[in-house]
Tab-separated table of N, CA and C in Angstrom:
chain	number	residue	atom	x	y	z
A	1	UNK	N	6.247	-7.023	11.884
A	1	UNK	CA	5.379	-6.053	11.866
A	1	UNK	C	4.764	-6.764	10.644
A	2	UNK	N	2.861	-6.474	10.254
A	2	UNK	CA	2.816	-6.845	9.547
A	2	UNK	C	1.973	-5.725	8.450
A	3	UNK	N	2.120	-6.206	7.381
A	3	UNK	CA	1.964	-5.328	6.119
A	3	UNK	C	0.988	-5.722	5.299
A	4	UNK	N	-0.308	-4.833	4.680
A	4	UNK	CA	-1.301	-5.401	3.949
A	4	UNK	C	-1.062	-4.593	2.633
A	5	UNK	N	-0.755	-5.000	1.643
A	5	UNK	CA	-0.615	-4.423	0.311
A	5	UNK	C	-1.934	-4.705	-0.700
A	6	UNK	N	-2.296	-3.606	-1.034
A	6	UNK	CA	-3.640	-3.440	-1.694
A	6	UNK	C	-3.484	-2.671	-2.939
A	7	UNK	N	-3.798	-4.049	-4.062
A	7	UNK	CA	-3.726	-3.471	-5.801
A	7	UNK	C	-4.814	-4.184	-6.230
A	8	UNK	N	-5.041	-3.697	-7.351
A	8	UNK	CA	-6.167	-4.185	-8.020
A	8	UNK	C	-5.710	-5.559	-9.068
A	9	UNK	N	-4.757	-5.342	-9.012
A	9	UNK	CA	-3.528	-6.199	-10.778
A	9	UNK	C	-2.962	-7.407	-9.877
A	10	UNK	N	-3.763	-8.621	-10.116
A	10	UNK	CA	-3.031	-9.677	-9.389
A	10	UNK	C	-1.702	-9.765	-9.379
A	11	UNK	N	-1.318	-9.747	-10.425
A	11	UNK	CA	0.368	-10.231	-10.981
A	11	UNK	C	0.885	-8.952	-10.115
A	12	UNK	N	0.423	-7.704	-9.643
A	12	UNK	CA	1.688	-6.584	-9.058
A	12	UNK	C	1.466	-7.795	-7.525
A	13	UNK	N	0.166	-7.655	-7.474
A	13	UNK	CA	-0.001	-8.153	-5.806
A	13	UNK	C	0.724	-9.589	-5.428
A	14	UNK	N	1.052	-10.173	-6.736
A	14	UNK	CA	1.569	-11.800	-6.554
A	14	UNK	C	3.088	-11.172	-6.425
A	15	UNK	N	3.718	-10.324	-7.457
A	15	UNK	CA	5.000	-10.098	-7.661
A	15	UNK	C	5.472	-9.166	-6.233
A	16	UNK	N	4.756	-8.110	-5.708
A	16	UNK	CA	5.237	-7.327	-4.582
A	16	UNK	C	5.299	-8.058	-3.523
A	17	UNK	N	4.079	-8.564	-3.151
A	17	UNK	CA	3.910	-9.776	-2.196
A	17	UNK	C	5.275	-10.582	-2.027
A	18	UNK	N	5.448	-11.534	-3.131
A	18	UNK	CA	6.764	-12.470	-3.243
A	18	UNK	C	7.885	-11.663	-3.042
A	19	UNK	N	7.768	-10.551	-3.301
A	19	UNK	CA	9.754	-9.715	-3.353
A	19	UNK	C	9.562	-9.106	-1.733
A	20	UNK	N	8.599	-8.615	-1.262
A	20	UNK	CA	8.501	-8.442	0.197
A	20	UNK	C	8.846	-9.653	1.117
A	21	UNK	N	8.102	-10.793	0.822
A	21	UNK	CA	7.852	-11.721	2.137
A	21	UNK	C	9.882	-12.082	1.528
A	22	UNK	N	10.571	-12.265	0.579
A	22	UNK	CA	11.897	-12.636	0.425
A	22	UNK	C	12.892	-11.808	1.158
A	23	UNK	N	12.074	-10.537	1.294
A	23	UNK	CA	12.919	-9.413	1.941
A	23	UNK	C	13.005	-9.775	3.381
A	24	UNK	N	11.890	-10.557	3.990
A	24	UNK	CA	12.012	-10.866	5.696
A	24	UNK	C	10.900	-10.335	5.812
A	25	UNK	N	9.840	-9.752	5.108
A	25	UNK	CA	8.361	-9.221	5.507
A	25	UNK	C	7.422	-10.315	5.451
A	26	UNK	N	6.324	-9.682	6.903
A	26	UNK	CA	4.846	-10.261	6.780
A	26	UNK	C	4.114	-9.437	6.217
A	27	UNK	N	3.891	-9.956	4.738
A	27	UNK	CA	2.622	-9.280	3.734
A	27	UNK	C	1.190	-10.168	3.670
A	28	UNK	N	0.701	-9.575	3.598
A	28	UNK	CA	-0.806	-9.921	3.211
A	28	UNK	C	-1.214	-9.020	1.981
A	29	UNK	N	-2.089	-10.028	1.479
A	29	UNK	CA	-2.089	-8.872	-0.107
A	29	UNK	C	-3.883	-8.838	-0.672
A	30	UNK	N	-4.281	-7.990	-0.869
A	30	UNK	CA	-5.718	-7.764	-1.206
A	30	UNK	C	-5.983	-7.084	-2.456
A	31	UNK	N	-7.642	-7.095	-2.835
A	31	UNK	CA	-7.568	-6.205	-4.097
A	31	UNK	C	-8.449	-4.980	-3.108
A	32	UNK	N	-8.717	-4.200	-3.486
A	32	UNK	CA	-9.356	-3.063	-2.274
A	32	UNK	C	-10.355	-3.318	-1.506
A	33	UNK	N	-11.466	-4.277	-2.057
A	33	UNK	CA	-12.511	-4.424	-1.502
A	33	UNK	C	-12.559	-5.611	-0.433
A	34	UNK	N	-11.336	-6.607	-0.764
A	34	UNK	CA	-10.776	-7.454	0.470
A	34	UNK	C	-10.006	-6.683	1.235
A	35	UNK	N	-9.451	-5.819	0.451
A	35	UNK	CA	-8.314	-4.962	1.736
A	35	UNK	C	-9.579	-4.467	2.935
A	36	UNK	N	-10.314	-3.618	2.485
A	36	UNK	CA	-11.043	-3.099	3.036
A	36	UNK	C	-11.509	-4.073	4.734
A	37	UNK	N	-11.862	-5.043	4.075
A	37	UNK	CA	-12.388	-6.244	5.060
A	37	UNK	C	-11.121	-6.936	6.080
A	38	UNK	N	-9.681	-6.773	5.037
A	38	UNK	CA	-8.743	-7.450	6.183
A	38	UNK	C	-8.293	-6.619	6.906
A	39	UNK	N	-8.110	-4.751	6.681
A	39	UNK	CA	-7.948	-3.975	7.359
A	39	UNK	C	-8.885	-3.709	8.772
A	40	UNK	N	-10.423	-4.030	8.534
A	40	UNK	CA	-11.543	-4.146	9.431
A	40	UNK	C	-10.978	-5.129	10.512
A	41	UNK	N	-10.442	-6.671	9.961
A	41	UNK	CA	-10.516	-7.713	10.826
A	41	UNK	C	-9.158	-7.946	11.409
A	42	UNK	N	-8.311	-7.365	10.673
A	42	UNK	CA	-6.944	-7.727	10.847
A	42	UNK	C	-5.890	-6.902	11.520
A	43	UNK	N	-5.044	-7.248	12.292
A	43	UNK	CA	-4.107	-5.703	12.736
A	43	UNK	C	-2.785	-5.534	11.912
A	44	UNK	N	-2.908	-4.742	11.268
A	44	UNK	CA	-1.565	-4.509	10.417
A	44	UNK	C	-0.714	-3.044	10.693
A	45	UNK	N	0.332	-3.462	10.586
A	45	UNK	CA	0.968	-1.713	10.767
A	45	UNK	C	1.836	-1.031	9.498
A	46	UNK	N	1.673	-1.502	8.836
A	46	UNK	CA	1.547	-0.556	7.515
A	46	UNK	C	1.009	-1.310	6.485
A	47	UNK	N	0.110	-0.265	5.437
A	47	UNK	CA	-0.766	-0.613	4.201
A	47	UNK	C	0.119	0.177	3.104
A	48	UNK	N	0.242	-0.527	1.931
A	48	UNK	CA	0.792	-0.248	0.909
A	48	UNK	C	-0.130	-0.150	-0.415
A	49	UNK	N	-0.692	0.890	-0.737
A	49	UNK	CA	-1.773	1.247	-1.202
A	49	UNK	C	-1.893	1.515	-2.706
A	50	UNK	N	-2.017	1.176	-3.801
A	50	UNK	CA	-2.526	1.453	-5.097
A	50	UNK	C	-3.274	2.167	-5.272
A	51	UNK	N	-3.050	3.709	-6.010
A	51	UNK	CA	-4.188	5.119	-5.861
A	51	UNK	C	-5.110	4.686	-7.172
A	52	UNK	N	-4.847	4.139	-8.155
A	52	UNK	CA	-6.153	4.241	-9.119
A	52	UNK	C	-6.902	2.484	-9.090
A	53	UNK	N	-7.686	2.244	-8.779
A	53	UNK	CA	-8.161	1.091	-8.470
A	53	UNK	C	-9.800	1.113	-8.705
A	54	UNK	N	-10.338	-0.092	-9.248
A	54	UNK	CA	-11.703	0.013	-9.614
A	54	UNK	C	-12.404	-0.290	-7.993
A	55	UNK	N	-13.468	-0.348	-8.077
A	55	UNK	CA	-14.649	-0.392	-6.982
A	55	UNK	C	-14.233	0.554	-5.684
A	56	UNK	N	-13.073	0.700	-4.719
A	56	UNK	CA	-12.638	1.359	-3.777
A	56	UNK	C	-11.041	2.173	-4.183
A	57	UNK	N	-10.923	3.357	-4.696
A	57	UNK	CA	-9.832	4.127	-5.350
A	57	UNK	C	-8.758	4.356	-3.520
A	58	UNK	N	-7.549	3.882	-4.149
A	58	UNK	CA	-6.409	4.548	-3.188
A	58	UNK	C	-6.724	5.410	-1.786
A	59	UNK	N	-7.217	6.573	-2.545
A	59	UNK	CA	-7.514	8.006	-2.090
A	59	UNK	C	-8.842	7.631	-0.657
A	60	UNK	N	-9.713	7.074	-1.203
A	60	UNK	CA	-10.949	6.376	-0.230
A	60	UNK	C	-10.306	5.346	0.917
A	61	UNK	N	-9.470	4.345	0.028
A	61	UNK	CA	-8.956	3.828	1.271
A	61	UNK	C	-8.278	4.289	2.319
A	62	UNK	N	-7.559	4.874	2.120
A	62	UNK	CA	-6.595	5.764	2.691
A	62	UNK	C	-7.549	6.782	3.886
A	63	UNK	N	-8.377	7.215	3.177
A	63	UNK	CA	-9.477	8.047	4.189
A	63	UNK	C	-10.168	7.004	5.353
A	64	UNK	N	-10.673	5.689	4.475
A	64	UNK	CA	-11.084	5.096	5.072
A	64	UNK	C	-10.377	4.572	6.575
A	65	UNK	N	-9.185	4.069	6.153
A	65	UNK	CA	-8.231	3.641	7.337
A	65	UNK	C	-8.048	4.554	7.751
A	66	UNK	N	-7.861	5.823	8.217
A	66	UNK	CA	-7.579	7.010	8.984
A	66	UNK	C	-8.912	6.831	9.914
A	67	UNK	N	-9.618	6.572	9.656
A	67	UNK	CA	-10.965	6.669	10.634
A	67	UNK	C	-11.271	5.284	11.229
A	68	UNK	N	-10.700	4.244	10.529
A	68	UNK	CA	-10.681	3.360	11.535
A	68	UNK	C	-9.631	2.577	11.963
A	69	UNK	N	-8.165	3.091	11.285
A	69	UNK	CA	-6.944	2.263	12.114
A	69	UNK	C	-6.008	3.856	12.045
A	70	UNK	N	-6.485	5.083	12.974
A	70	UNK	CA	-5.162	5.752	12.917
A	70	UNK	C	-3.980	5.644	13.022
A	71	UNK	N	-3.641	4.545	13.439
A	71	UNK	CA	-2.012	4.358	13.698
A	71	UNK	C	-1.435	3.778	12.759
A	72	UNK	N	-2.215	3.368	11.382
A	72	UNK	CA	-1.742	2.620	10.581
A	72	UNK	C	-1.072	3.404	9.675
A	73	UNK	N	0.566	3.088	9.622
A	73	UNK	CA	1.046	3.575	8.440
A	73	UNK	C	0.704	3.419	7.005
A	74	UNK	N	0.755	4.933	5.970
A	74	UNK	CA	0.027	4.183	4.708
A	74	UNK	C	1.593	4.921	3.665
A	75	UNK	N	1.536	4.095	2.818
A	75	UNK	CA	2.575	3.692	1.536
A	75	UNK	C	1.713	3.971	0.469
A	76	UNK	N	1.644	4.647	-0.675
A	76	UNK	CA	1.108	4.635	-1.654
A	76	UNK	C	1.889	4.379	-2.647
A	77	UNK	N	1.268	3.995	-3.908
A	77	UNK	CA	2.375	3.403	-5.070
A	77	UNK	C	1.004	4.140	-6.160
A	78	UNK	N	1.695	4.056	-7.364
A	78	UNK	CA	0.601	4.547	-8.432
A	78	UNK	C	1.498	4.281	-9.759
A	79	UNK	N	0.979	3.633	-10.673
A	79	UNK	CA	1.888	3.596	-12.114
A	79	UNK	C	1.022	4.911	-13.280
A	80	UNK	N	0.237	5.482	-12.637
A	80	UNK	CA	-0.594	6.573	-13.277
A	80	UNK	C	-1.996	5.481	-14.024
A	81	UNK	N	-2.383	6.167	-15.120
A	81	UNK	CA	-3.529	5.755	-15.810
A	81	UNK	C	-4.272	6.992	-16.057
A	82	UNK	N	-5.486	6.759	-15.769
A	82	UNK	CA	-6.291	7.976	-16.389
A	82	UNK	C	-5.960	9.060	-15.660
A	83	UNK	N	-5.038	9.101	-14.964
A	83	UNK	CA	-4.413	10.188	-14.228
A	83	UNK	C	-2.755	10.271	-14.252
A	84	UNK	N	-1.881	11.049	-14.133
A	84	UNK	CA	-0.590	10.752	-14.126
A	84	UNK	C	-0.072	10.369	-12.836
A	85	UNK	N	0.592	9.548	-12.414
A	85	UNK	CA	1.329	9.105	-11.437
A	85	UNK	C	1.787	10.100	-10.238
A	86	UNK	N	1.993	11.008	-10.777
A	86	UNK	CA	2.475	12.083	-10.324
A	86	UNK	C	1.410	13.080	-9.550
A	87	UNK	N	0.085	12.818	-9.729
A	87	UNK	CA	-1.071	13.484	-9.315
A	87	UNK	C	-1.276	12.663	-8.333
A	88	UNK	N	-1.523	11.040	-8.790
A	88	UNK	CA	-2.141	10.553	-8.089
A	88	UNK	C	-1.187	10.526	-6.319
A	89	UNK	N	0.013	10.428	-6.557
A	89	UNK	CA	0.733	10.441	-5.197
A	89	UNK	C	0.571	11.969	-4.724
A	90	UNK	N	0.616	12.806	-5.170
A	90	UNK	CA	0.728	14.098	-4.577
A	90	UNK	C	-1.053	14.089	-3.848
A	91	UNK	N	-1.824	13.459	-4.309
A	91	UNK	CA	-3.340	12.923	-3.231
A	91	UNK	C	-2.874	12.248	-2.363
A	92	UNK	N	-2.001	11.368	-2.490
A	92	UNK	CA	-1.677	10.409	-1.498
A	92	UNK	C	-1.174	11.306	-0.073
A	93	UNK	N	-0.136	12.095	-0.748
A	93	UNK	CA	0.946	12.934	0.394
A	93	UNK	C	-0.339	13.830	0.904
A	94	UNK	N	-1.090	14.473	0.386
A	94	UNK	CA	-2.131	15.025	0.935
A	94	UNK	C	-3.077	14.460	1.906
A	95	UNK	N	-3.376	13.431	1.823
A	95	UNK	CA	-4.074	12.646	2.517
A	95	UNK	C	-3.101	11.923	3.917
A	96	UNK	N	-2.082	12.192	4.079
A	96	UNK	CA	-1.152	11.555	5.039
A	96	UNK	C	-0.692	10.310	4.095
A	97	UNK	N	-0.372	9.830	3.239
A	97	UNK	CA	0.603	8.824	2.948
A	97	UNK	C	1.694	9.413	3.324
A	98	UNK	N	2.662	8.369	4.139
A	98	UNK	CA	4.300	8.690	4.924
A	98	UNK	C	5.157	8.747	3.539
A	99	UNK	N	4.808	8.067	2.330
A	99	UNK	CA	5.644	7.693	1.678
A	99	UNK	C	5.135	7.329	0.104
A	100	UNK	N	5.566	8.040	-1.117
A	100	UNK	CA	4.813	7.489	-2.313
A	100	UNK	C	6.063	6.793	-3.044
A	101	UNK	N	5.628	5.990	-4.182
A	101	UNK	CA	6.616	5.560	-4.787
A	101	UNK	C	5.601	4.863	-6.391
A	102	UNK	N	6.372	5.524	-7.554
A	102	UNK	CA	6.072	5.732	-8.987
A	102	UNK	C	6.098	3.678	-8.884
A	103	UNK	N	5.198	3.406	-9.683
A	103	UNK	CA	5.752	1.774	-10.062
A	103	UNK	C	6.089	2.085	-11.663
A	104	UNK	N	6.935	1.024	-12.062
A	104	UNK	CA	7.402	-0.248	-11.143
A	104	UNK	C	8.267	0.327	-9.870
A	105	UNK	N	7.741	-0.365	-8.503
A	105	UNK	CA	8.601	0.058	-7.234
A	105	UNK	C	9.788	-0.762	-7.133
A	106	UNK	N	10.761	-0.079	-6.883
A	106	UNK	CA	12.279	-0.583	-6.182
A	106	UNK	C	11.439	-1.343	-4.852
A	107	UNK	N	11.774	-3.001	-4.974
A	107	UNK	CA	11.092	-3.103	-3.663
A	107	UNK	C	12.179	-3.294	-2.700
A	108	UNK	N	13.623	-2.852	-3.019
A	108	UNK	CA	14.357	-2.758	-1.453
A	108	UNK	C	14.122	-1.562	-1.191
A	109	UNK	N	13.740	-0.433	-1.801
A	109	UNK	CA	13.273	0.782	-1.121
A	109	UNK	C	12.183	0.902	-0.127
A	110	UNK	N	11.010	-0.242	-0.740
A	110	UNK	CA	10.196	-0.164	-0.295
A	110	UNK	C	10.446	-0.621	0.819
A	111	UNK	N	11.086	-2.104	0.963
A	111	UNK	CA	11.424	-2.346	2.413
A	111	UNK	C	11.827	-1.317	3.477
A	112	UNK	N	13.165	-0.830	2.757
A	112	UNK	CA	13.835	0.125	3.628
A	112	UNK	C	13.044	1.390	4.524
A	113	UNK	N	11.744	1.617	3.508
A	113	UNK	CA	10.790	2.614	4.205
A	113	UNK	C	10.081	1.897	4.961
A	114	UNK	N	9.600	0.964	4.551
A	114	UNK	CA	8.664	0.147	5.598
A	114	UNK	C	9.618	-0.109	7.243
A	115	UNK	N	10.516	-0.615	7.045
A	115	UNK	CA	11.267	-0.530	8.363
A	115	UNK	C	11.942	0.174	8.866
A	116	UNK	N	12.086	1.431	8.060
A	116	UNK	CA	12.527	2.706	8.404
A	116	UNK	C	11.746	3.719	8.576
A	117	UNK	N	10.666	4.115	9.137
A	117	UNK	CA	9.737	5.101	9.069
A	117	UNK	C	10.599	6.611	8.503
A	118	UNK	N	10.022	7.439	7.757
A	118	UNK	CA	10.470	8.418	7.786
A	118	UNK	C	10.379	9.757	8.717
A	119	UNK	N	9.357	9.249	9.663
A	119	UNK	CA	8.873	10.351	10.969
A	119	UNK	C	9.763	10.580	12.260
């Protein structure tokens, strides 16, 4: 199972990527623009997407991924910012995210959702 982790903060990307790899997952991380390119050129099973990012926000990323990779499972994360984390995650659910997590994310819970989908 390949996971694409998309977040604009390099420290979050590194921390979450290393944490998920330590938990036995195959993770590739990218910022929003690179994430779109990686998704278009690679095969991923799950995308973990931050909702508030410059360039391409999480909502646009979800919409684009639904059009180009309809089988991709989406998990949204948000720490809030200009908008509350709750409202960002509600938008993600409305766009079809399978699960949502408020930052900081409990990586054990994230791993469990990745391995055991709610569907």
